[in-house]
Short mmCIF file of N, CA, C and O in Angstrom, two decimals:
data_model
loop_
_atom_site.label_atom_id
_atom_site.label_comp_id
_atom_site.label_asym_id
_atom_site.label_seq_id
_atom_site.Cartn_x
_atom_site.Cartn_y
_atom_site.Cartn_z
N MET A 133 9.18 53.39 -33.41
CA MET A 133 10.22 52.58 -32.69
C MET A 133 10.36 51.20 -33.04
O MET A 133 11.31 50.74 -32.97
N LYS A 134 9.33 50.69 -32.98
CA LYS A 134 9.00 49.41 -34.04
C LYS A 134 9.05 49.15 -36.13
O LYS A 134 10.12 47.91 -36.01
N LEU A 135 8.84 49.85 -36.63
CA LEU A 135 8.71 50.31 -37.58
C LEU A 135 10.43 50.11 -38.42
O LEU A 135 10.21 49.38 -39.11
N GLY A 136 11.01 51.18 -37.46
CA GLY A 136 12.25 50.99 -38.47
C GLY A 136 12.91 49.50 -37.81
O GLY A 136 13.58 48.60 -39.48
N PRO A 137 13.30 48.77 -36.85
CA PRO A 137 14.00 47.10 -36.99
C PRO A 137 13.14 46.12 -38.05
O PRO A 137 13.72 45.10 -38.22
N ALA A 138 11.98 46.74 -37.38
CA ALA A 138 11.41 45.73 -39.17
C ALA A 138 11.48 45.36 -39.87
O ALA A 138 11.81 44.27 -41.09
N LEU A 139 11.54 46.91 -41.03
CA LEU A 139 12.40 47.15 -41.87
C LEU A 139 13.52 46.34 -41.89
O LEU A 139 13.79 45.68 -43.73
N ALA A 140 14.25 47.25 -41.34
CA ALA A 140 15.83 46.71 -41.53
C ALA A 140 16.16 45.80 -41.78
O ALA A 140 16.84 45.70 -42.86
N ALA A 141 15.04 44.60 -40.95
CA ALA A 141 15.38 43.00 -40.96
C ALA A 141 14.87 42.49 -42.71
O ALA A 141 14.83 41.58 -42.51
N GLY A 142 14.88 43.20 -43.27
CA GLY A 142 13.40 42.87 -44.32
C GLY A 142 12.43 42.45 -44.52
O GLY A 142 11.47 41.68 -45.15
N ASN A 143 11.54 42.96 -43.49
CA ASN A 143 10.10 42.52 -42.76
C ASN A 143 9.19 43.33 -43.90
O ASN A 143 9.27 44.87 -43.72
N THR A 144 8.34 43.37 -44.22
CA THR A 144 6.59 44.14 -44.21
C THR A 144 6.21 44.13 -43.20
O THR A 144 6.03 44.05 -42.49
N VAL A 145 5.73 45.40 -43.15
CA VAL A 145 4.75 46.05 -41.40
C VAL A 145 3.30 45.93 -41.90
O VAL A 145 2.94 46.67 -43.17
N VAL A 146 2.78 45.13 -41.04
CA VAL A 146 1.28 45.72 -41.11
C VAL A 146 0.72 46.62 -40.12
O VAL A 146 0.74 45.28 -38.28
N LEU A 147 0.58 47.72 -40.04
CA LEU A 147 -0.12 48.18 -38.34
C LEU A 147 -1.67 48.24 -38.67
O LEU A 147 -2.60 48.68 -39.48
N LYS A 148 -2.04 48.01 -37.20
CA LYS A 148 -3.63 47.97 -37.21
C LYS A 148 -3.38 48.91 -36.00
O LYS A 148 -3.53 48.75 -34.49
N PRO A 149 -4.29 50.67 -36.03
CA PRO A 149 -3.46 51.19 -35.21
C PRO A 149 -5.26 50.55 -34.16
O PRO A 149 -5.77 50.53 -34.27
N SER A 150 -5.48 51.97 -33.29
CA SER A 150 -6.38 51.83 -32.21
C SER A 150 -7.76 52.55 -33.15
O SER A 150 -7.11 53.37 -33.53
N GLU A 151 -8.60 51.92 -33.06
CA GLU A 151 -9.59 52.27 -33.57
C GLU A 151 -9.85 53.86 -33.02
O GLU A 151 -10.75 54.71 -33.86
N GLN A 152 -9.83 54.63 -32.12
CA GLN A 152 -9.89 55.83 -31.22
C GLN A 152 -8.82 56.56 -31.58
O GLN A 152 -8.89 57.68 -31.90
N THR A 153 -7.25 56.70 -32.48
CA THR A 153 -6.47 57.10 -33.12
C THR A 153 -5.83 56.65 -34.20
O THR A 153 -5.09 56.80 -34.89
N PRO A 154 -7.29 56.67 -35.83
CA PRO A 154 -6.18 55.99 -36.69
C PRO A 154 -5.66 57.23 -37.57
O PRO A 154 -5.27 56.62 -38.11
N LEU A 155 -6.29 58.37 -37.76
CA LEU A 155 -5.38 59.26 -38.86
C LEU A 155 -4.06 59.43 -38.16
O LEU A 155 -3.38 59.69 -39.03
N THR A 156 -3.15 59.37 -37.55
CA THR A 156 -1.91 59.26 -37.25
C THR A 156 -1.15 58.33 -37.92
O THR A 156 -0.75 58.56 -38.45
N THR A 157 -1.99 57.09 -37.65
CA THR A 157 -1.41 56.14 -38.50
C THR A 157 -1.41 56.11 -39.96
O THR A 157 -0.45 55.32 -40.48
N LEU A 158 -2.56 56.69 -40.30
CA LEU A 158 -2.59 57.02 -41.70
C LEU A 158 -1.55 57.63 -42.01
O LEU A 158 -0.91 57.44 -43.60
N ALA A 159 -1.36 58.90 -41.32
CA ALA A 159 -0.96 59.84 -41.88
C ALA A 159 0.56 59.02 -42.15
O ALA A 159 1.53 59.46 -43.29
N LEU A 160 1.01 58.51 -41.12
CA LEU A 160 2.28 57.36 -41.07
C LEU A 160 2.53 57.40 -42.75
O LEU A 160 3.16 55.97 -43.07
N ALA A 161 1.60 56.03 -42.67
CA ALA A 161 1.07 55.11 -43.57
C ALA A 161 1.86 56.11 -45.08
O ALA A 161 1.99 55.95 -45.91
N GLU A 162 1.39 57.38 -45.04
CA GLU A 162 1.49 57.96 -46.33
C GLU A 162 2.78 58.73 -47.30
O GLU A 162 3.57 58.50 -47.89
N LEU A 163 3.41 59.22 -45.81
CA LEU A 163 4.17 59.15 -45.58
C LEU A 163 5.52 58.47 -45.75
O LEU A 163 6.54 58.21 -46.83
N ALA A 164 5.56 57.13 -45.42
CA ALA A 164 5.99 55.28 -45.67
C ALA A 164 5.88 55.74 -47.35
O ALA A 164 6.66 55.28 -48.05
N ALA A 165 5.03 55.39 -47.68
CA ALA A 165 4.41 55.42 -49.19
C ALA A 165 5.12 56.21 -49.97
O ALA A 165 5.99 55.70 -51.26
N GLN A 166 6.10 57.19 -49.78
CA GLN A 166 6.40 57.81 -50.54
C GLN A 166 8.07 57.57 -50.98
O GLN A 166 8.81 57.76 -51.34
N LEU A 167 8.18 57.58 -49.61
CA LEU A 167 9.97 56.47 -49.70
C LEU A 167 9.91 54.79 -49.29
O LEU A 167 11.01 54.80 -50.62
N LEU A 168 9.32 53.77 -49.12
CA LEU A 168 8.86 52.39 -49.39
C LEU A 168 8.56 52.24 -50.92
O LEU A 168 7.57 53.00 -51.24
N PRO A 169 8.75 50.52 -51.11
CA PRO A 169 8.12 50.81 -52.27
C PRO A 169 6.57 50.03 -51.66
O PRO A 169 5.89 49.66 -50.29
N PRO A 170 5.65 49.79 -52.61
CA PRO A 170 3.98 49.18 -52.16
C PRO A 170 4.17 48.15 -51.35
O PRO A 170 5.17 47.11 -52.14
N GLY A 171 3.17 47.77 -50.12
CA GLY A 171 3.25 46.82 -49.95
C GLY A 171 4.24 46.76 -48.46
O GLY A 171 3.75 45.65 -48.04
N VAL A 172 5.27 47.41 -48.64
CA VAL A 172 6.21 47.60 -47.90
C VAL A 172 5.59 47.93 -45.97
O VAL A 172 5.91 46.81 -45.30
N VAL A 173 4.15 48.71 -46.11
CA VAL A 173 4.14 49.53 -45.19
C VAL A 173 2.42 49.25 -45.36
O VAL A 173 2.25 50.36 -46.47
N ASN A 174 1.76 48.65 -44.32
CA ASN A 174 0.35 48.59 -44.75
C ASN A 174 -0.38 48.81 -43.60
O ASN A 174 0.43 48.38 -42.27
N VAL A 175 -1.67 49.33 -43.10
CA VAL A 175 -2.50 49.25 -42.42
C VAL A 175 -3.52 49.07 -42.49
O VAL A 175 -4.50 48.83 -43.69
N VAL A 176 -4.29 47.86 -41.73
CA VAL A 176 -5.33 47.75 -41.27
C VAL A 176 -5.98 48.56 -40.42
O VAL A 176 -5.65 48.77 -39.42
N THR A 177 -7.44 49.08 -40.24
CA THR A 177 -8.61 49.84 -39.17
C THR A 177 -9.25 48.98 -38.99
O THR A 177 -9.83 48.25 -40.20
N GLY A 178 -10.01 49.99 -38.22
CA GLY A 178 -10.55 48.41 -37.10
C GLY A 178 -10.88 47.99 -35.67
O GLY A 178 -10.00 48.63 -34.82
N ARG A 179 -11.47 47.49 -35.46
CA ARG A 179 -11.69 46.85 -33.89
C ARG A 179 -10.63 46.08 -33.56
O ARG A 179 -10.87 45.26 -33.98
N GLY A 180 -10.47 46.35 -32.46
CA GLY A 180 -9.55 45.18 -31.57
C GLY A 180 -9.81 44.18 -32.19
O GLY A 180 -9.71 42.97 -32.71
N PRO A 181 -11.57 44.04 -31.40
CA PRO A 181 -11.58 41.93 -30.89
C PRO A 181 -11.66 41.04 -32.56
O PRO A 181 -12.12 40.97 -32.84
N THR A 182 -12.53 43.12 -33.13
CA THR A 182 -12.50 41.50 -34.44
C THR A 182 -10.88 41.83 -35.80
O THR A 182 -10.54 40.65 -36.25
N VAL A 183 -10.60 43.20 -35.53
CA VAL A 183 -9.90 43.33 -37.02
C VAL A 183 -8.64 42.44 -35.96
O VAL A 183 -7.37 41.49 -36.66
N GLY A 184 -8.06 43.27 -35.31
CA GLY A 184 -6.67 42.98 -34.55
C GLY A 184 -7.29 41.10 -34.44
O GLY A 184 -5.48 40.71 -34.70
N ALA A 185 -7.85 40.46 -33.53
CA ALA A 185 -7.93 39.07 -33.86
C ALA A 185 -7.91 38.57 -35.18
O ALA A 185 -7.02 37.18 -34.88
N ALA A 186 -8.05 38.97 -36.29
CA ALA A 186 -8.22 38.27 -37.09
C ALA A 186 -6.98 38.19 -37.77
O ALA A 186 -6.66 37.73 -38.86
N LEU A 187 -6.32 39.08 -37.83
CA LEU A 187 -4.81 39.73 -38.14
C LEU A 187 -4.11 38.95 -37.25
O LEU A 187 -2.95 38.29 -37.97
N VAL A 188 -4.27 38.76 -35.81
CA VAL A 188 -2.92 37.89 -35.68
C VAL A 188 -3.32 36.33 -35.46
O VAL A 188 -2.20 35.37 -35.40
N ARG A 189 -4.71 35.74 -35.98
CA ARG A 189 -4.86 34.33 -36.82
C ARG A 189 -4.36 33.52 -37.51
O ARG A 189 -4.07 32.83 -38.19
N GLN A 190 -3.07 34.98 -38.25
CA GLN A 190 -3.41 34.55 -39.54
C GLN A 190 -1.90 34.18 -40.01
O GLN A 190 -0.83 33.93 -38.88
N PRO A 191 -1.68 32.99 -40.39
CA PRO A 191 -0.76 31.90 -39.77
C PRO A 191 1.00 32.36 -40.43
O PRO A 191 1.67 32.22 -40.61
N GLU A 192 0.38 33.39 -41.64
CA GLU A 192 1.89 34.21 -42.06
C GLU A 192 1.90 35.24 -42.00
O GLU A 192 3.10 35.76 -41.46
N VAL A 193 1.69 35.69 -40.62
CA VAL A 193 2.40 36.94 -39.92
C VAL A 193 2.92 36.39 -38.67
O VAL A 193 2.49 35.30 -37.83
N ARG A 194 4.54 36.44 -38.49
CA ARG A 194 5.55 35.53 -38.08
C ARG A 194 5.10 36.50 -36.69
O ARG A 194 6.22 36.16 -35.41
N MET A 195 4.70 37.79 -35.97
CA MET A 195 5.28 38.74 -34.93
C MET A 195 4.39 39.18 -34.86
O MET A 195 3.70 40.31 -35.65
N ALA A 196 3.85 39.17 -33.88
CA ALA A 196 2.82 41.03 -33.46
C ALA A 196 3.49 41.24 -32.51
O ALA A 196 4.08 40.89 -31.33
N SER A 197 3.09 42.43 -32.14
CA SER A 197 3.97 43.72 -31.53
C SER A 197 2.32 44.48 -30.74
O SER A 197 2.32 45.26 -31.93
N LEU A 198 3.01 44.98 -29.40
CA LEU A 198 1.30 46.00 -28.62
C LEU A 198 2.34 47.20 -28.24
O LEU A 198 3.18 46.53 -27.54
N THR A 199 1.53 47.99 -28.56
CA THR A 199 1.80 48.91 -27.55
C THR A 199 0.49 49.35 -26.85
O THR A 199 -0.15 49.90 -27.34
N GLY A 200 0.13 48.86 -25.51
CA GLY A 200 -1.46 49.08 -24.76
C GLY A 200 -1.83 48.20 -23.86
O GLY A 200 -0.17 48.59 -22.68
N SER A 201 -2.48 48.43 -23.30
CA SER A 201 -2.54 47.70 -22.26
C SER A 201 -2.46 46.29 -21.73
O SER A 201 -2.37 45.22 -23.21
N ILE A 202 -2.66 46.32 -21.26
CA ILE A 202 -2.23 44.45 -20.69
C ILE A 202 -3.00 43.64 -20.92
O ILE A 202 -2.98 42.95 -21.43
N ALA A 203 -4.16 43.87 -20.79
CA ALA A 203 -5.92 43.10 -21.50
C ALA A 203 -5.37 43.36 -22.94
O ALA A 203 -5.82 41.99 -23.23
N SER A 204 -5.01 44.17 -23.58
CA SER A 204 -5.30 43.86 -24.77
C SER A 204 -4.16 43.05 -25.25
O SER A 204 -4.02 42.24 -26.21
N GLY A 205 -2.96 43.38 -24.60
CA GLY A 205 -1.33 42.46 -24.57
C GLY A 205 -2.10 40.76 -24.80
O GLY A 205 -1.91 39.48 -25.53
N GLN A 206 -2.78 40.49 -23.35
CA GLN A 206 -3.60 39.43 -22.93
C GLN A 206 -4.60 38.87 -24.42
O GLN A 206 -4.22 37.57 -24.56
N HIS A 207 -5.65 39.42 -24.60
CA HIS A 207 -6.36 39.13 -25.84
C HIS A 207 -5.81 39.21 -26.79
O HIS A 207 -5.88 38.06 -27.80
N ILE A 208 -4.28 39.71 -27.21
CA ILE A 208 -3.93 39.42 -28.41
C ILE A 208 -3.05 37.47 -28.96
O ILE A 208 -2.39 37.27 -29.88
N LEU A 209 -1.92 37.93 -27.23
CA LEU A 209 -1.86 36.14 -26.80
C LEU A 209 -2.93 35.03 -27.33
O LEU A 209 -2.53 33.95 -28.35
N GLU A 210 -3.76 35.34 -26.90
CA GLU A 210 -4.43 34.13 -26.89
C GLU A 210 -5.49 33.97 -28.11
O GLU A 210 -5.79 33.31 -28.98
N ALA A 211 -5.63 34.88 -29.37
CA ALA A 211 -6.12 34.63 -30.17
C ALA A 211 -5.29 34.22 -31.53
O ALA A 211 -5.11 33.50 -31.57
N ALA A 212 -3.41 34.80 -30.71
CA ALA A 212 -2.25 34.76 -31.75
C ALA A 212 -2.14 32.25 -31.33
O ALA A 212 -1.77 32.05 -32.31
N ALA A 213 -2.39 32.10 -29.85
CA ALA A 213 -2.56 30.77 -29.83
C ALA A 213 -3.06 30.45 -30.59
O ALA A 213 -3.12 28.61 -30.82
N GLN A 214 -4.50 30.65 -31.38
CA GLN A 214 -5.32 29.90 -31.81
C GLN A 214 -5.21 29.58 -33.78
O GLN A 214 -5.63 28.60 -33.76
N ALA A 215 -3.91 30.25 -33.93
CA ALA A 215 -3.04 30.07 -34.92
C ALA A 215 -3.07 29.21 -35.65
O ALA A 215 -2.18 28.56 -35.03
#
């Protein structure tokens, strides 16, 4: 539900799935690769405290969206505020 609007607005997307369920997102990325140019949908896997935090700290990341717990959202907010 978040991928479509981001792509329709002309953005590229980096998905960081839960470390507990990465295969679903990787399968989605494989399907997207058949339809979209390279680099439009990207997947980065790993643990949230290391990979996710590093991702949202990047100045090039203009928006972060989360489907998860309030605690995870607070961690993302804190990491993004350090960027």
